[in-house]
Amino acid sequence: MEKNIIRDFTPADYQGLMNVWQLTNLGSAQRGDNLEIIEQSINMGGKMLVVESSNNEIIGTSWMTFDGRRIHLHHFGIHPSYQRKGIGLQLAKESLKFVKQKGYQVKLEVHKNNIAAIELYKNLGFNYLGDYDVYIIRDIGIIGG
């Protein structure tokens, strides 16, 4: 039986983390999520957890950022070869320990067709906020002024 470890992110994990994000469609250059941003978010009260397999491969990530009001859980994903083995549940529970320790609400976004993730989140106590769309400006160069 493979022994996975859930632990805090270190800069040495970055390439493995990016691999998981690419395989799970959680990351792209467009998003601007780089090592500097990750470290900055951790320094601002956030946390990044990784799941490391017994062969030292990063197979899961959970990024929790803090905006002073609530914790945002995002970039939560498990390498496709390791999905449906309970690793996501373990990572989610470990993530929620951090949330509880901080004492703030937690919010996440999930693609509406990701049924497995939605069920996981519901089973952990997350509630659907309502039918609304999310908009973002990724290219800040388009902002006038």
mmCIF file with all atom_site columns, N, CA and C in Angstrom, residues 41-48 64-66:
data_model
loop_
_atom_site.group_PDB
_atom_site.id
_atom_site.type_symbol
_atom_site.label_atom_id
_atom_site.label_alt_id
_atom_site.label_comp_id
_atom_site.label_asym_id
_atom_site.label_entity_id
_atom_site.label_seq_id
_atom_site.pdbx_PDB_ins_code
_atom_site.Cartn_x
_atom_site.Cartn_y
_atom_site.Cartn_z
_atom_site.occupancy
_atom_site.B_iso_or_equiv
_atom_site.pdbx_formal_charge
_atom_site.auth_seq_id
_atom_site.auth_comp_id
_atom_site.auth_asym_id
_atom_site.auth_atom_id
_atom_site.pdbx_PDB_model_num
ATOM 1  N N  . SER A 1 41 ? 1.283  34.716 -1.278 1.00 0.00 ? 41 SER A N  1
ATOM 2  C CA . SER A 1 41 ? -0.006 34.370 -0.668 1.00 0.00 ? 41 SER A CA 1
ATOM 3  C C  . SER A 1 41 ? 0.187  33.649 0.666  1.00 0.00 ? 41 SER A C  1
ATOM 4  N N  . ILE A 1 42 ? 1.224  32.853 0.765  1.00 0.00 ? 42 ILE A N  1
ATOM 5  C CA . ILE A 1 42 ? 1.528  32.175 2.031  1.00 0.00 ? 42 ILE A CA 1
ATOM 6  C C  . ILE A 1 42 ? 1.939  33.205 3.075  1.00 0.00 ? 42 ILE A C  1
ATOM 7  N N  . ASN A 1 43 ? 2.762  34.170 2.672  1.00 0.00 ? 43 ASN A N  1
ATOM 8  C CA . ASN A 1 43 ? 3.197  35.221 3.596  1.00 0.00 ? 43 ASN A CA 1
ATOM 9  C C  . ASN A 1 43 ? 2.050  36.115 4.051  1.00 0.00 ? 43 ASN A C  1
ATOM 10 N N  . MET A 1 44 ? 0.960  36.146 3.284  1.00 0.00 ? 44 MET A N  1
ATOM 11 C CA . MET A 1 44 ? -0.209 36.950 3.633  1.00 0.00 ? 44 MET A CA 1
ATOM 12 C C  . MET A 1 44 ? -1.228 36.151 4.446  1.00 0.00 ? 44 MET A C  1
ATOM 13 N N  . GLY A 1 45 ? -0.833 34.991 4.955  1.00 0.00 ? 45 GLY A N  1
ATOM 14 C CA . GLY A 1 45 ? -1.716 34.212 5.809  1.00 0.00 ? 45 GLY A CA 1
ATOM 15 C C  . GLY A 1 45 ? -2.349 33.015 5.150  1.00 0.00 ? 45 GLY A C  1
ATOM 16 N N  . GLY A 1 46 ? -1.980 32.734 3.923  1.00 0.00 ? 46 GLY A N  1
ATOM 17 C CA . GLY A 1 46 ? -2.515 31.571 3.227  1.00 0.00 ? 46 GLY A CA 1
ATOM 18 C C  . GLY A 1 46 ? -1.678 30.332 3.482  1.00 0.00 ? 46 GLY A C  1
ATOM 19 N N  . LYS A 1 47 ? -2.002 29.300 2.749  1.00 0.00 ? 47 LYS A N  1
ATOM 20 C CA . LYS A 1 47 ? -1.284 28.031 2.909  1.00 0.00 ? 47 LYS A CA 1
ATOM 21 C C  . LYS A 1 47 ? -1.405 27.248 1.610  1.00 0.00 ? 47 LYS A C  1
ATOM 22 N N  . MET A 1 48 ? -0.353 26.537 1.287  1.00 0.00 ? 48 MET A N  1
ATOM 23 C CA . MET A 1 48 ? -0.378 25.605 0.160  1.00 0.00 ? 48 MET A CA 1
ATOM 24 C C  . MET A 1 48 ? 0.016  24.243 0.705  1.00 0.00 ? 48 MET A C  1
ATOM 25 N N  . MET A 1 64 ? -4.814 27.584 -0.328 1.00 0.00 ? 64 MET A N  1
ATOM 26 C CA . MET A 1 64 ? -5.746 28.396 0.444  1.00 0.00 ? 64 MET A CA 1
ATOM 27 C C  . MET A 1 64 ? -5.182 29.799 0.578  1.00 0.00 ? 64 MET A C  1
ATOM 28 N N  . THR A 1 65 ? -5.897 30.765 0.023  1.00 0.00 ? 65 THR A N  1
ATOM 29 C CA . THR A 1 65 ? -5.476 32.157 0.131  1.00 0.00 ? 65 THR A CA 1
ATOM 30 C C  . THR A 1 65 ? -6.394 32.870 1.109  1.00 0.00 ? 65 THR A C  1
ATOM 31 N N  . PHE A 1 66 ? -5.878 33.929 1.710  1.00 0.00 ? 66 PHE A N  1
ATOM 32 C CA . PHE A 1 66 ? -6.612 34.659 2.745  1.00 0.00 ? 66 PHE A CA 1
ATOM 33 C C  . PHE A 1 66 ? -6.691 36.123 2.343  1.00 0.00 ? 66 PHE A C  1
#
